[in-house]
Coordinates of C-alpha atoms in Angstrom, one line a residue:
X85 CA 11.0 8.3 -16.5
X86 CA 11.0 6.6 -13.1
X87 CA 12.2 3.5 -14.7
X88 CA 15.2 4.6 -15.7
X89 CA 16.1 6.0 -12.4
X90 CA 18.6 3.4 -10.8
X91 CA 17.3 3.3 -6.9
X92 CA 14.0 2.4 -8.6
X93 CA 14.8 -0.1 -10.8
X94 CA 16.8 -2.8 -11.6
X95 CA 15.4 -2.7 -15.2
X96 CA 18.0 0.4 -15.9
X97 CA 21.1 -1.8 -14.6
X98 CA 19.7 -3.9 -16.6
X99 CA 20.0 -2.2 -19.9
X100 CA 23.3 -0.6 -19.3
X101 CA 24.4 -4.4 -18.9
X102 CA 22.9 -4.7 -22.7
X103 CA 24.0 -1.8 -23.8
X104 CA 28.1 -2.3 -22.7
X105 CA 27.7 -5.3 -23.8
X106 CA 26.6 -5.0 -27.6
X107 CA 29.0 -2.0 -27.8
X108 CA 32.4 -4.4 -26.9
X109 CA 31.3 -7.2 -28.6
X110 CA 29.9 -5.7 -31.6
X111 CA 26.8 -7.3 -31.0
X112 CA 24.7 -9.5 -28.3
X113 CA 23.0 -12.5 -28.8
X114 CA 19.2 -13.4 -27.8
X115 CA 20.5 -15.6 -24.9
X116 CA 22.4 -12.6 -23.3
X117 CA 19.9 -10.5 -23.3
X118 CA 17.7 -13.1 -21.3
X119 CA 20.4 -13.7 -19.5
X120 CA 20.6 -10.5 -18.6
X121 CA 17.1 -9.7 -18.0
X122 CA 16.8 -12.6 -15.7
X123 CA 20.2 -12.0 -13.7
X124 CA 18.1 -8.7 -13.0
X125 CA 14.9 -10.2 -12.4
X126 CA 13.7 -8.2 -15.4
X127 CA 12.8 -11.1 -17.4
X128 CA 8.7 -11.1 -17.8
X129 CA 6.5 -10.4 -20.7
X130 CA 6.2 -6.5 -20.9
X131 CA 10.2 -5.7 -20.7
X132 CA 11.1 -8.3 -23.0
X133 CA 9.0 -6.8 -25.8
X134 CA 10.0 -3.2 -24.9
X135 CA 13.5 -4.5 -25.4
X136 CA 12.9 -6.5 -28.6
X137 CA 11.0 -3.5 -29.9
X138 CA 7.7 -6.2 -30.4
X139 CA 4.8 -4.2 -29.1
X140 CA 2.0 -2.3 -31.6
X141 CA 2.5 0.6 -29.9
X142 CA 5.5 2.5 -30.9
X143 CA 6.0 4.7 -27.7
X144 CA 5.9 1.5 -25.7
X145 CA 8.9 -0.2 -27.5
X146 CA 12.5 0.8 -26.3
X147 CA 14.5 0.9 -29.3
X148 CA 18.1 0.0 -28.5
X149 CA 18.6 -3.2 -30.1
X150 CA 18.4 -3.9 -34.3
X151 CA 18.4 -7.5 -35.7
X152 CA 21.8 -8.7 -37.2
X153 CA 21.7 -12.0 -38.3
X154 CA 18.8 -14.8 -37.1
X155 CA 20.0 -14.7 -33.0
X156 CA 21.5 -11.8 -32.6
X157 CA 21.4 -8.2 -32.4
X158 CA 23.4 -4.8 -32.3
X159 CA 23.2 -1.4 -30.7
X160 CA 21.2 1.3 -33.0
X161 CA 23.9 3.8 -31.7
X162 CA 26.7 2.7 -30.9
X163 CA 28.1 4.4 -27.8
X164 CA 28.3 2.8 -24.4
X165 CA 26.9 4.2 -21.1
X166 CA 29.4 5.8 -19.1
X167 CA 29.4 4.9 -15.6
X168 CA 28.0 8.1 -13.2
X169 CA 27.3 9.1 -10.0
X170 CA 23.8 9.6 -8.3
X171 CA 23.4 12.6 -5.7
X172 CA 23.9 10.2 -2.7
X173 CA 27.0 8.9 -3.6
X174 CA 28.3 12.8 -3.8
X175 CA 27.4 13.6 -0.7
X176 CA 29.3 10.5 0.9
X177 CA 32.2 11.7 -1.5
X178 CA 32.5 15.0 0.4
X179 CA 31.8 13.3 3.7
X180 CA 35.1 10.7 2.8
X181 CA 36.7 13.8 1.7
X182 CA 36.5 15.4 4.9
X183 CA 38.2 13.1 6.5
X184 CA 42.3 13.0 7.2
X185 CA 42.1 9.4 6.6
X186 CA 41.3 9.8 2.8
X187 CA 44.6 10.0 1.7
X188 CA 44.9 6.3 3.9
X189 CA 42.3 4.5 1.4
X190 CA 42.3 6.5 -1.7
X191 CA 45.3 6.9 -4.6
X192 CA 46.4 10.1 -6.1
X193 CA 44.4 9.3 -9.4
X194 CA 41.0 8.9 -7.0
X195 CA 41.6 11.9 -4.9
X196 CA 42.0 14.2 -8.0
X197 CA 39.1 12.7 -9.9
X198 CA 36.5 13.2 -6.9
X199 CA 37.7 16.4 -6.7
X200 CA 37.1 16.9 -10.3
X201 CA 33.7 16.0 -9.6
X202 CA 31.0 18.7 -10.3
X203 CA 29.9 18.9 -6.2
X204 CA 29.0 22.2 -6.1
X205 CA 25.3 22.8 -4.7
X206 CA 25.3 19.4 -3.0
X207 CA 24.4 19.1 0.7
X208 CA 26.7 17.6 2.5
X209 CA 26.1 15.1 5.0
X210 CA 26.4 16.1 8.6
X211 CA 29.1 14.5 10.4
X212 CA 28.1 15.3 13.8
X213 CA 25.0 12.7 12.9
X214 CA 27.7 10.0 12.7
X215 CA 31.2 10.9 14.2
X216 CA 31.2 11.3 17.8
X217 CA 33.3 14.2 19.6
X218 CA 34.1 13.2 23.1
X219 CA 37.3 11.6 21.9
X220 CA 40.0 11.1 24.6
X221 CA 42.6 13.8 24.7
X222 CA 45.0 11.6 26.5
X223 CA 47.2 11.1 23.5
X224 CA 47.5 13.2 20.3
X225 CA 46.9 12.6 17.0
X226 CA 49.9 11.9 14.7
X227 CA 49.9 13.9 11.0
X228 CA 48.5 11.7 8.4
X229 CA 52.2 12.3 6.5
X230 CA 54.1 10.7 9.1
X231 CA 50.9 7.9 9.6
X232 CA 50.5 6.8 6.1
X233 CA 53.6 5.1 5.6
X234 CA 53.4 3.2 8.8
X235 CA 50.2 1.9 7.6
X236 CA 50.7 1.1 4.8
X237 CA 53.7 -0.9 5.3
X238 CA 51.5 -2.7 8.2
X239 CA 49.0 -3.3 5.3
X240 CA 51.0 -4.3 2.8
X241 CA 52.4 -7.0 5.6
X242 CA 49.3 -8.4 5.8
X243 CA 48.1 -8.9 3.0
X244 CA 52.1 -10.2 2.0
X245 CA 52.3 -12.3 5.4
X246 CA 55.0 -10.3 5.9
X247 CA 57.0 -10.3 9.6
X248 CA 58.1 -7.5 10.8
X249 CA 60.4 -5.8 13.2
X250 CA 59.5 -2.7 15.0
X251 CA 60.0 -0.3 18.1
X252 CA 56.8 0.8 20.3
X253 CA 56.5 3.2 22.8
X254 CA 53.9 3.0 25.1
X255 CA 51.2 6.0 26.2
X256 CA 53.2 5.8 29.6
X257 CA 56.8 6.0 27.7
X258 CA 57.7 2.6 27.7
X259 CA 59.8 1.7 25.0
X260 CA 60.2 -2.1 23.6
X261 CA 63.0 -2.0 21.2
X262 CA 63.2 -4.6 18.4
X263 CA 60.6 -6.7 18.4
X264 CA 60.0 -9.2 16.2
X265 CA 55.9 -10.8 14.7
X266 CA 53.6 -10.8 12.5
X267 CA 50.9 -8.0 11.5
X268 CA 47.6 -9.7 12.6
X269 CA 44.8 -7.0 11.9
X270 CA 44.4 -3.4 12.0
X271 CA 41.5 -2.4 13.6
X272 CA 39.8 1.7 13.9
X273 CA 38.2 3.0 17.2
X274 CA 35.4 5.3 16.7
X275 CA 35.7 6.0 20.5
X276 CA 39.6 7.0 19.9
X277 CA 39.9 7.8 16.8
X278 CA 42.6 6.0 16.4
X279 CA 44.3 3.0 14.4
X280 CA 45.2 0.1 16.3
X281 CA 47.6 -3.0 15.1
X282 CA 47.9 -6.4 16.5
X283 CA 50.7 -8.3 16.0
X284 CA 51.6 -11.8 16.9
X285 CA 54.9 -12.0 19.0
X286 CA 57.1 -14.5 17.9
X287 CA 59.4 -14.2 21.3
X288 CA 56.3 -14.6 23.0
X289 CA 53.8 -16.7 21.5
X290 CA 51.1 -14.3 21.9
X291 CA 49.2 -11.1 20.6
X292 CA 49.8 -7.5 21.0
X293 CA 47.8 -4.4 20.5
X294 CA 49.6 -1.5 19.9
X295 CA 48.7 2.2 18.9
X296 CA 49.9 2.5 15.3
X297 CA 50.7 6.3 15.5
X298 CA 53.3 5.2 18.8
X299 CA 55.2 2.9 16.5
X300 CA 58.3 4.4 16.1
X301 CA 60.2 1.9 13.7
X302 CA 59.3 -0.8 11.8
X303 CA 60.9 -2.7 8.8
X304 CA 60.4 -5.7 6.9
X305 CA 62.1 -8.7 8.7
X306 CA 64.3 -11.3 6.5
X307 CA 66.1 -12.9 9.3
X308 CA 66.9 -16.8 9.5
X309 CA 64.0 -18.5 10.4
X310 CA 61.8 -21.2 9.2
X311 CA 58.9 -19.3 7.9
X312 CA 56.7 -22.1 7.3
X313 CA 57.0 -23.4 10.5
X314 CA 56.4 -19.8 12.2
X315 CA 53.5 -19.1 10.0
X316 CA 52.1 -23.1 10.8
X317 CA 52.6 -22.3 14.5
X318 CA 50.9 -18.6 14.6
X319 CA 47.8 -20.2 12.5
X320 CA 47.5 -22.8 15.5
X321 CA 47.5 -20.1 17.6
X322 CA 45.1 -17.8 15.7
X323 CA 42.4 -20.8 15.4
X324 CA 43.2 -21.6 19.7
X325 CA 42.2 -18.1 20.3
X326 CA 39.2 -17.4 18.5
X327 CA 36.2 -17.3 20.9
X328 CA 34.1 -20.5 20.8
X329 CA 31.1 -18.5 21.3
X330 CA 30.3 -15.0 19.5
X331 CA 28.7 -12.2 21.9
X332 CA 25.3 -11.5 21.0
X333 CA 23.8 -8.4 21.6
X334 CA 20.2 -6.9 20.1
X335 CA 19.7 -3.5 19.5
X336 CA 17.1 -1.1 20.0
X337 CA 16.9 0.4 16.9
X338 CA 16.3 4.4 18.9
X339 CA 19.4 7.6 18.1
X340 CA 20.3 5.8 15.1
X341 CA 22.1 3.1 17.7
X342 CA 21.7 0.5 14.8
X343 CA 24.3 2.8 12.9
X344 CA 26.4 3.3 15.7
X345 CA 26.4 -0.4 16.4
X346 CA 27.6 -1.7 12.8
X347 CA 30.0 1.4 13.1
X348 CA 31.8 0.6 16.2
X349 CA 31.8 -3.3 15.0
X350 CA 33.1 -2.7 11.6
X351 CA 36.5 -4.1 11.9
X352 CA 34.6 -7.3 13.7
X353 CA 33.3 -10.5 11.8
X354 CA 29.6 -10.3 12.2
X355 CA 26.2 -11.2 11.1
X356 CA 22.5 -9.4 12.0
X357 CA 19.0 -10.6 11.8
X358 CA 15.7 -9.1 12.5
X359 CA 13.6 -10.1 15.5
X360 CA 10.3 -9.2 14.6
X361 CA 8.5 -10.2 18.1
X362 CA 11.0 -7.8 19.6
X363 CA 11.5 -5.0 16.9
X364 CA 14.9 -5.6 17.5
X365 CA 18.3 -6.3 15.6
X366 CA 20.3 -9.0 16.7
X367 CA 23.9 -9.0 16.1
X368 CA 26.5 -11.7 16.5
X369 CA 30.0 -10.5 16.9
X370 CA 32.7 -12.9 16.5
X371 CA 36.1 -12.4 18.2
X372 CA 39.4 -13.8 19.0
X373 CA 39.8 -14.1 23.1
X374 CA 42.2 -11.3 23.4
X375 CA 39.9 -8.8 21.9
X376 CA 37.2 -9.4 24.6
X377 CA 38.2 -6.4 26.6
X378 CA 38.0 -4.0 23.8
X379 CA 34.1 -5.5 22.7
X380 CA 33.1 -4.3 26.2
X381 CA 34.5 -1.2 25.7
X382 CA 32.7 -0.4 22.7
X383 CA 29.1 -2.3 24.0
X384 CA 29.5 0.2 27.2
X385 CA 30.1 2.9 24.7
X386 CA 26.6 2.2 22.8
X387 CA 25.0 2.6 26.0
X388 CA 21.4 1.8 27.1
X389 CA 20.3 0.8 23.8
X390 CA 22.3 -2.2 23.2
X391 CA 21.3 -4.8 25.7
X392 CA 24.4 -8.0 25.6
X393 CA 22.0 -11.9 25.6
X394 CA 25.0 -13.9 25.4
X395 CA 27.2 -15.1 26.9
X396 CA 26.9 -15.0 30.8
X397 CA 30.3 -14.3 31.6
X398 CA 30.5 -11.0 29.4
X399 CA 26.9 -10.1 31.1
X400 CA 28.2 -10.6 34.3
X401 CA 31.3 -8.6 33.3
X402 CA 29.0 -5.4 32.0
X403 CA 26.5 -5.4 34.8
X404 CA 29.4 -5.4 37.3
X405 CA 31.1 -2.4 35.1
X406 CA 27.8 -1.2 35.1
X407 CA 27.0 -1.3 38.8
X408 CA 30.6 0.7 39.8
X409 CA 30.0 3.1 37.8
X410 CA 26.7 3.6 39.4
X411 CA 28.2 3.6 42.9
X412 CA 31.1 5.7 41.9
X413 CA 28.9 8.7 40.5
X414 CA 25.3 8.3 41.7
X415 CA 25.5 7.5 45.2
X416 CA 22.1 7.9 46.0
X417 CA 21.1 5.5 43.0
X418 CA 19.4 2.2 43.8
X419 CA 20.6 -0.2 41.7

């Protein structure tokens, strides 16, 4: 029956809600059930007699529920509904699963029980669809073994406002030895395919970006300092450096650029609206100041179908990009 099929209808949530509820309770009262119903928006009429088994047609009653006591019910069978996994969610399953970064996001125990999963004679999703190819081949990419711990310590020191001490070498072979701040915010480029950190330089009272993979030590830092007074200052900072106004761009909804958009943005704080008049989406991307260089990057990188309304300055900035790059490889293109 459609109704039971989940993407149709809330009413199936709905009873599985009922249903794991009478089972660990031992029972459910009349106010859950509405409760329920209404958290679902199932609460009319029809459904509520299906439920309570009240209509004079048989096949039209849904017989779950038996009366125990004056208010409350319990389950006619007592099992619960195990939580399972539609089609769709499969085939993004095997598309997470064909990723190195998996083993990034996901614990032993997950791995293994997606790959327990009965996947066989789903279609997968094409990646080409969604991940681009024309990454840059000016630096390599490290093996996820020697990535993963990296990250995760960097993860772990954010969520822990942690500081740490590490070494970085640049992509021209610069080396900075030592250095001392605080994990800000690690950030993914599509473009690159790379993981970025940005830390906050104690030394020198400002941010850093830095290629995760090119970090070549990094520890845990315990040294003698006031930590509350280091973390008060850096949240000064943090707050002085997030832009006062977000750029907005809208989006021409053509090559799935909508997709691309939200993609490239992810690791951004953002919201989206519809503009009807325009058949557009607007999206407003909000940034801290040093970040601004790496927005344009990515706006540049959606191309013609992302068009930037405000603000001025960041217009100016792409139109001038825009107009170099014009000169440089169309010559005979009137601008």
């Amino acid at each position: 029956m459609e109704i039971f099929i989940e993407p149709k209808s809330t009413f199936y949530k709905a009873l599985e809600d009922i249903i794991n509820k009478s089972y660990k309770n031992s029972m459910i009262s009349r106010k859950e059930i509405y409760d329920i119903l209404t958290k679902y928006n199932c609460n009319f009429p029809v459904i509520e007699n299906r439920v309570f088994a009240r209509n004079d047609s048989y096949q039209k009653n849904i017989y779950i529920l038996k009366p125990y006591g004056d208010k409350t019910y319990r389950l006619r069978i007592n099992t619960k509904i195990e939580p399972y996994i539609t089609n769709i969610e499969i085939m993004w399953l095997k598309l997470i699963m064909s990723s190195r970064y998996a083993e990034l996001f996901l614990g032993e125990n997950t791995i293994d029980k997606i790959k327990k999963l009965n996947i066989f004679g789903i279609p997968s999703i094409d990646i080409n669809l969604i991940v681009p190819k024309n990454y840059s081949k000016i630096l390599g990419r490290e093996d996820i073994k020697i990535l993963a711990p990296k990250f995760r310590m960097l993860l772990k020191s954010i969520i822990e406002k942690k500081i740490v001490q590490y070494t970085y070498k640049t992509r021209n072979g610069q080396i900075f030895r030592d250095i001392v701040g605080i994990p800000v915010k690690i950030q993914y480029s599509l473009k690159d395919d790379m993981f970025y950190i940005i830390f906050y330089s104690l030394e020198h009272k400002a941010f850093a970006k830095c290629i995760i993979q090119n970090i070549e030590r990094i520890e845990i830092k315990e040294g003698s300092f006031n930590r509350e007074q280091v973390f008060k200052e850096y949240e000064i900072y943090l707050k002085n450096a997030k832009s006062k106004q977000p750029i907005v761009i809208e989006v021409i909804n053509t090559r799935n650029a909508l997709e691309k958009a939200f993609c490239v943005f992810s690791s951004f704080e953002k919201s989206a609206r519809y503009l009807k008049e325009k058949n557009r989406h607007e999206i407003r991307i909000y940034y801290y100041d040093f970040e601004e260089a790496e927005i344009i990057s990515r706006i540049l990188y959606l191309g013609k179908n992302v068009v930037v309304t405000q603000p001025q300055h960041i217009r100016e900035n792409i139109i001038s990009r825009v107009k170099k790059a014009l000169k440089t490889y169309c010559n005979n293109y009137m601008v």
